[in-house]
CSV table of C-alpha atoms in Angstrom, one decimal:
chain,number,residue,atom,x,y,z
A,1,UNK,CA,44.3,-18.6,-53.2
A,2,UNK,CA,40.8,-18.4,-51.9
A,3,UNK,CA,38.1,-18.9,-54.3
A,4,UNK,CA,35.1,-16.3,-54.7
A,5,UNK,CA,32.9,-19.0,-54.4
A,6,UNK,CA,33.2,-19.5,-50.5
A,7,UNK,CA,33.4,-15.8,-49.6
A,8,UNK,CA,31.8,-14.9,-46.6
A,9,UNK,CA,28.2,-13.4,-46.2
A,10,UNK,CA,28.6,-9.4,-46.8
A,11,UNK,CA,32.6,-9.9,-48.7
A,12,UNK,CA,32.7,-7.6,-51.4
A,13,UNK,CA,34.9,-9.6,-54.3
A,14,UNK,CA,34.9,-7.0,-56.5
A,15,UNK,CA,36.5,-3.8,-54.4
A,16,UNK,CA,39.9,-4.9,-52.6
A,17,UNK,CA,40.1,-4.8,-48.9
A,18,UNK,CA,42.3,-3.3,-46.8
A,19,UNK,CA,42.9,-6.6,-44.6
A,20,UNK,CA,42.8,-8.9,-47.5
A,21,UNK,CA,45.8,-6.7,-49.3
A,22,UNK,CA,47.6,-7.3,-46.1
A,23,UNK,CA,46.8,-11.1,-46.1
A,24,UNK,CA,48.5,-11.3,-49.4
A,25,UNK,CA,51.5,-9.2,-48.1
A,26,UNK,CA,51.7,-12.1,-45.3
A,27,UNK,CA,51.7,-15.1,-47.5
A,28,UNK,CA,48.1,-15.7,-46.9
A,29,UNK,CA,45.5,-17.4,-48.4
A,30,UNK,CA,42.3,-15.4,-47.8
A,31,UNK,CA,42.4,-12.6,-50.3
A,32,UNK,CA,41.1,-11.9,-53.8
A,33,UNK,CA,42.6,-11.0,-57.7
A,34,UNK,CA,41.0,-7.9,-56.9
A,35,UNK,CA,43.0,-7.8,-54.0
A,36,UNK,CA,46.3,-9.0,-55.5
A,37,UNK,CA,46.1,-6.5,-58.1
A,38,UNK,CA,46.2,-3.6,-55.5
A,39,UNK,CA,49.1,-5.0,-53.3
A,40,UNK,CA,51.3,-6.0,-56.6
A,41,UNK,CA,50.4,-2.2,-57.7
A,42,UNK,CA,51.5,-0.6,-55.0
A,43,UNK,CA,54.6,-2.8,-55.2
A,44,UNK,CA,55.7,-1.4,-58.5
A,45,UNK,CA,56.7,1.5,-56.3
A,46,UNK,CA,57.9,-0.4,-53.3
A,47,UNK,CA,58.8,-3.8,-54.4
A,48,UNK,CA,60.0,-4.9,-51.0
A,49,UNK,CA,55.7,-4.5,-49.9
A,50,UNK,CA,55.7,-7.9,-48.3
A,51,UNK,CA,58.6,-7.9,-46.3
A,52,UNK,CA,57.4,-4.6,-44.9
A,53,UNK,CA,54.0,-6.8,-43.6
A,54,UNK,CA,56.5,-8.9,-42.5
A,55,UNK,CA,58.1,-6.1,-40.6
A,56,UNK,CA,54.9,-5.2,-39.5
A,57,UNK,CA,53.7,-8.8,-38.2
A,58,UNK,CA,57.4,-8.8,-36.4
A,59,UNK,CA,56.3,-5.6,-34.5
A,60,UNK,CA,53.2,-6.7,-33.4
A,61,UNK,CA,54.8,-9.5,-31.7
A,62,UNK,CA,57.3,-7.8,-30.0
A,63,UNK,CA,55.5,-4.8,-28.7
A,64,UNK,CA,53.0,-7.6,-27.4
A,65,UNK,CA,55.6,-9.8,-25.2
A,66,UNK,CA,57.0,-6.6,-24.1
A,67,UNK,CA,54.0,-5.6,-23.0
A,68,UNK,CA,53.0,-8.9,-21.0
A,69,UNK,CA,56.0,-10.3,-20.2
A,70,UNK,CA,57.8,-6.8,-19.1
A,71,UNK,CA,54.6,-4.6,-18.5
A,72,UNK,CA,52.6,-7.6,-16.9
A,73,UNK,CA,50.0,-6.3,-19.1
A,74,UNK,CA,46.7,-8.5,-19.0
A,75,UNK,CA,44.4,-7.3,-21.5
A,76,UNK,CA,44.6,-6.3,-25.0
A,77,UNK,CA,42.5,-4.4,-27.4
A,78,UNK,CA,43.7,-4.8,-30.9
A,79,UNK,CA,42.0,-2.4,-33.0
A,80,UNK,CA,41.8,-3.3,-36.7
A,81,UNK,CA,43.1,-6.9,-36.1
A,82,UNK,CA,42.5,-7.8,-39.9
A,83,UNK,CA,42.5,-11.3,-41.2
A,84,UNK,CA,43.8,-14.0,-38.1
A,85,UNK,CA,47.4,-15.1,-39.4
A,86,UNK,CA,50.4,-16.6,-37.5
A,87,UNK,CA,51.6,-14.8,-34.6
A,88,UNK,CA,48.1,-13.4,-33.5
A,89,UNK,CA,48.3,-11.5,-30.3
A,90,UNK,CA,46.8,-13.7,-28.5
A,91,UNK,CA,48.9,-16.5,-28.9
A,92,UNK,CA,51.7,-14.1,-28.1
A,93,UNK,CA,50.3,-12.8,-24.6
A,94,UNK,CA,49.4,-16.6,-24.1
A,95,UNK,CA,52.7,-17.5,-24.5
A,96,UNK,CA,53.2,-15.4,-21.1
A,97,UNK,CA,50.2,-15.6,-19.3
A,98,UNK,CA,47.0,-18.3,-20.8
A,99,UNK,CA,44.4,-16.0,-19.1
A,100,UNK,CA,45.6,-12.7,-20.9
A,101,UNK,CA,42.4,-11.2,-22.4
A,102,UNK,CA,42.2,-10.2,-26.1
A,103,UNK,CA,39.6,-8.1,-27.4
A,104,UNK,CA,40.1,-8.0,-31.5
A,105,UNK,CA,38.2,-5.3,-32.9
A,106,UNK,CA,37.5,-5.2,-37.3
A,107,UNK,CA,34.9,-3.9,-39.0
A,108,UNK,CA,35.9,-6.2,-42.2
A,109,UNK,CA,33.2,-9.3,-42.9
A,110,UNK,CA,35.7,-11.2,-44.0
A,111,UNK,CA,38.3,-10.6,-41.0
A,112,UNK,CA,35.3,-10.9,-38.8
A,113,UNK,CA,33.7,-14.3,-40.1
A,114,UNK,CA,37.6,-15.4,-39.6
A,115,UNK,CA,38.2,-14.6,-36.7
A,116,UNK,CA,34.9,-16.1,-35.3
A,117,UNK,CA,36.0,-19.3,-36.6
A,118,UNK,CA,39.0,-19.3,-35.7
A,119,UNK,CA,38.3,-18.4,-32.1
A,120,UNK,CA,34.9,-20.2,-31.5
A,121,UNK,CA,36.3,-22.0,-28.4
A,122,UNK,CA,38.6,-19.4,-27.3
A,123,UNK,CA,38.0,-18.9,-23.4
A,124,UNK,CA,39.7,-15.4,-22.8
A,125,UNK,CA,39.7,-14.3,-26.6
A,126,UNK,CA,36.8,-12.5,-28.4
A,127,UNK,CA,36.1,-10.8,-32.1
A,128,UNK,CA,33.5,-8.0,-32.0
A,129,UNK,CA,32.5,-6.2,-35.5
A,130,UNK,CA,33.4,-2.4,-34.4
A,131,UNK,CA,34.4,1.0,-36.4
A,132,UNK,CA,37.1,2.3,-34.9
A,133,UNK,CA,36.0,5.9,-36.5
A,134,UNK,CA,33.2,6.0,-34.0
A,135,UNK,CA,35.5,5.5,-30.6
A,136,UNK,CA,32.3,5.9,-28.7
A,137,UNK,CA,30.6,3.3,-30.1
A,138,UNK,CA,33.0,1.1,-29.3
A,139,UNK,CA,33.6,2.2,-26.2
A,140,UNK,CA,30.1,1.5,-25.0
A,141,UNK,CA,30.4,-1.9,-27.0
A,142,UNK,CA,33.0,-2.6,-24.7
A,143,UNK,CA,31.5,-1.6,-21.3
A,144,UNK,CA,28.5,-3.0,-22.0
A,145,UNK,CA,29.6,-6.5,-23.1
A,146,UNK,CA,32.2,-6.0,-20.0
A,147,UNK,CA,35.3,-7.0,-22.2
A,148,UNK,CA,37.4,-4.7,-21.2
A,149,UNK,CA,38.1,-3.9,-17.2
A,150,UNK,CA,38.9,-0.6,-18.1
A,151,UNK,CA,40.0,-0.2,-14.1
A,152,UNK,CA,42.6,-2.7,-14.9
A,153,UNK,CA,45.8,-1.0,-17.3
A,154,UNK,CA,45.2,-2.4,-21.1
A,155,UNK,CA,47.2,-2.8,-24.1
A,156,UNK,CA,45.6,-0.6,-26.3
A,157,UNK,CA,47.3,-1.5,-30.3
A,158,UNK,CA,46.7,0.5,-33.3
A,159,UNK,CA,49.3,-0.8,-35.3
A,160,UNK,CA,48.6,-0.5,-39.2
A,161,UNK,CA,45.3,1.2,-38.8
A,162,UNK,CA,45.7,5.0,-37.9
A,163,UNK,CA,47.1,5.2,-41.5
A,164,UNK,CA,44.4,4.1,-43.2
A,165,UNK,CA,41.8,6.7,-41.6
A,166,UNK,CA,42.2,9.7,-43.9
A,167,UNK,CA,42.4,13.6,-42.0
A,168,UNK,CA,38.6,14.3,-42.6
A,169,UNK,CA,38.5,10.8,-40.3
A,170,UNK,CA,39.6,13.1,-37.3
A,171,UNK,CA,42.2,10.1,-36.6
A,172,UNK,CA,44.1,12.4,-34.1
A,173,UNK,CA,40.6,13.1,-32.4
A,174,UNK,CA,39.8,9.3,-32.4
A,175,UNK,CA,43.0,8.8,-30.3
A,176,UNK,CA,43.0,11.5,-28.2
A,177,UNK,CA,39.7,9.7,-26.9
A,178,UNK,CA,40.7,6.5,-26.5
A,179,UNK,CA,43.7,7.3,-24.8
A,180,UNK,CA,41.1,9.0,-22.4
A,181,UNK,CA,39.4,5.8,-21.7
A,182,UNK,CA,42.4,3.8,-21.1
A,183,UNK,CA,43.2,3.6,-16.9
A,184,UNK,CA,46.9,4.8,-15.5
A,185,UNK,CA,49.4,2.2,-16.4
A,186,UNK,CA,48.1,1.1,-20.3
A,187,UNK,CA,49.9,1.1,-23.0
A,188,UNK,CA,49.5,2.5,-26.4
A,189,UNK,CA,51.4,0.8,-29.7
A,190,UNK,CA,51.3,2.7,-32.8
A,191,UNK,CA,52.5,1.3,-36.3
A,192,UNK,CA,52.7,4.0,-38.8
A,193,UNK,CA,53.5,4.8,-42.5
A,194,UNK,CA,56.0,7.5,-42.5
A,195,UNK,CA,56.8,10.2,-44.8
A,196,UNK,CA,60.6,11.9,-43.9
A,197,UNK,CA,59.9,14.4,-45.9
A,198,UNK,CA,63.0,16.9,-46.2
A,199,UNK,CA,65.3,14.4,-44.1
A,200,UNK,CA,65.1,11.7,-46.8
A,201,UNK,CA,63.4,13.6,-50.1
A,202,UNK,CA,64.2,10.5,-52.1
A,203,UNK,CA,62.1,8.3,-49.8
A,204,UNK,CA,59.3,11.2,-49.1
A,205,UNK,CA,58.7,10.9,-53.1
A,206,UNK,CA,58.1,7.0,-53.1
A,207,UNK,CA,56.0,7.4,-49.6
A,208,UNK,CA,54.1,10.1,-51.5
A,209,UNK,CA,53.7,7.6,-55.0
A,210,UNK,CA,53.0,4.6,-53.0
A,211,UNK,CA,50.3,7.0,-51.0
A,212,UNK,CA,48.7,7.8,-54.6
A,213,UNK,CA,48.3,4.4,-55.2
A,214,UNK,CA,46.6,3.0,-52.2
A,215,UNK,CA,43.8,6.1,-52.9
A,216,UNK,CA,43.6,5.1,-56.1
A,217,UNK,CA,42.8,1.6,-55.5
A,218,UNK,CA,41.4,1.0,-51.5
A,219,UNK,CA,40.5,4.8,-51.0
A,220,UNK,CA,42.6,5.1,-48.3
A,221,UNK,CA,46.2,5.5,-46.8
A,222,UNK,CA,48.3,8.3,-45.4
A,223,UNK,CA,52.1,8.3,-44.9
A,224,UNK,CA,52.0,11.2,-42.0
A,225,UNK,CA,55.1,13.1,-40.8
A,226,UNK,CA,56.7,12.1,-37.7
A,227,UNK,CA,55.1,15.1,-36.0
A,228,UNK,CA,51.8,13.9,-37.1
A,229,UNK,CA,52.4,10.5,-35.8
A,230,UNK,CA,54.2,11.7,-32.2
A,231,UNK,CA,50.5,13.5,-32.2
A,232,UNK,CA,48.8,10.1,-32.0
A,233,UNK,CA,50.6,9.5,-28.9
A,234,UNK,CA,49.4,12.9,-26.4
A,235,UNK,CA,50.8,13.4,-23.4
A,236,UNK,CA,52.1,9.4,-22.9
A,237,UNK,CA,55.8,8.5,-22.3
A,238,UNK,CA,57.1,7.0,-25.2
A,239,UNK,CA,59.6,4.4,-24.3
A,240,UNK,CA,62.9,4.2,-25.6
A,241,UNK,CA,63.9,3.9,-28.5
A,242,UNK,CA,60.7,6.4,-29.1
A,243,UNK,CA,59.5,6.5,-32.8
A,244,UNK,CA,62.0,4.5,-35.4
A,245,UNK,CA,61.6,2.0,-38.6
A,246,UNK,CA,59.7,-1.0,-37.0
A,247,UNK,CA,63.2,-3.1,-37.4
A,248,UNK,CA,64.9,-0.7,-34.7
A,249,UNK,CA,62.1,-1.1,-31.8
A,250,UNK,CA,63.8,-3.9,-29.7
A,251,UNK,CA,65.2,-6.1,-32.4
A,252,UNK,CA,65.2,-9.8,-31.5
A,253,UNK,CA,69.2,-10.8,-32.3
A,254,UNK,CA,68.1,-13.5,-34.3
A,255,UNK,CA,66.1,-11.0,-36.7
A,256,UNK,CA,67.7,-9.6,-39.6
A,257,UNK,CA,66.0,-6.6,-41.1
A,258,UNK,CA,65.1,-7.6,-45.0
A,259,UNK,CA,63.1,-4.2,-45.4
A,260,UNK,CA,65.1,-1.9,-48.3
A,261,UNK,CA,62.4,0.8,-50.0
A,262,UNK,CA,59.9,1.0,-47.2
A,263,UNK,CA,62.2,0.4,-44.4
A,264,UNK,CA,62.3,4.5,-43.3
A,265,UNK,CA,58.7,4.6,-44.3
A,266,UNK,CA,56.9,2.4,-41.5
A,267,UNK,CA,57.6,3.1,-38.1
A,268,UNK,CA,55.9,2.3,-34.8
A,269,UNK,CA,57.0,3.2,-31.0
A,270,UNK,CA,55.2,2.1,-27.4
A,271,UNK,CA,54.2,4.9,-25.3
A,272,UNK,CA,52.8,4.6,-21.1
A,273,UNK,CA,50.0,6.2,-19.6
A,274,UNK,CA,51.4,7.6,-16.1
């Protein structure tokens, strides 16, 4: 596992991170004990926590070939990228299309100083540091730097990240005004943690103890409702098969769902701008 030694400029080792607890979910290498403590916490509740990153990762890549290789979408704006792992979104929309643009978007040092690297001779693919709580901000980040054509439909993906901005975060206001910005023809991709509530009160308990524990240790999480989630998505047309467990939005055959405690408790959908 990384070492504290070589942590980036500005990487707090001693506080988890919200992208290193991922990383660890993934198999990675760039995260901390700090970090490893949180994840293997929170997986005393749900111990299936890395397949559902893996579920997560899976989704990502879908959504994005759908989106370039059905939706002949051309640009992307990944919003709370996290730490670069296998599968980025760029390699997936390059896989269709080698001048689909990327715009990844963290406000993480660590994912940041990463991504930099990683990308430092990346011709259509760029990292910008970026809070997605202050959409205007970025939004003039954006035009300014002319990253985005935003007269040109985008892929607009908050997948993993409206979850982690807590209610007095005004995360339904924070969409509502990038969907605003986003031309007719975009896309939006939301990943989600879920609480059924009533429909499933078993799972709604472990969403609501596995909630508990991501406060206690990274200060943030919420596992919304499914009318709280379909809030994130306005007035867009959500695509078929609308909002489900990530494993039910356009399963490759190949992929077998290995999701068991959190699998009703993450779900994502794809939604159009008309």
């Amino acid at each position: 596992m990384t070492s504290e030694k070589v942590a980036p400029p500005g990487v707090d080792t001693t506080r988890p991170s919200i992208a290193r607890v991922y990383d660890y979910y993934l198999g990675g290498k760039d995260n901390f004990a700090v970090d490893r403590q949180a994840a293997q916490m929170a997986m005393q509740v749900t111990p299936d926590g890395q397949e559902a990153g893996h579920a997560c990762r899976a989704f990502l890549r879908r959504a994005v070939r759908y989106l370039a290789a059905e939706a002949g979408i051309r640009q992307f704006l990944d919003l709370g990228s996290g730490l670069p792992t296998q599968g980025n979104v760029h390699e997936i929309a390059h896989g269709v299309d080698p001048d689909a643009r990327v715009v990844y978007v963290d406000n993480d040092p660590m994912a940041l100083a990463h991504g930099r690297a990683l990308l430092s001779d990346a011709r259509t693919t760029t990292v910008i540091g970026a809070d997605v709580r202050q959409p205007e901000e970025l939004l003039e980040q954006l035009n300014e730097q002319k990253l985005i054509d935003f007269d040109q439909p985008v892929g607009l993906l908050l997948l993993a990240i409206l979850h982690h901005l807590n209610d007095d975060d005004d995360p339904l206001g924070v969409a509502r005004r990038l969907i605003a910005a986003l031309p007719s023809g975009s896309y939006l991709a939301i990943s989600h943690f879920h609480d059924p509530g009533e429909a499933q009160p078993e799972v709604s308990q472990r969403a609501r103890a596995v909630e508990k524990v991501f406060n206690e240790t990274l200060g943030t999480g919420r596992w919304r409702t499914r009318e709280e989630i379909m809030g994130f998505f306005g007035d867009l047309e959500l695509l078929p098969p609308g909002l489900v467990p990530l494993a039910e939005w356009h399963p490759d055959a190949e992929e077998i769902p290995r999701q068991t405690t959190t699998y009703h408790t993450i779900v994502g959908g794809v939604a159009r701008k008309p």
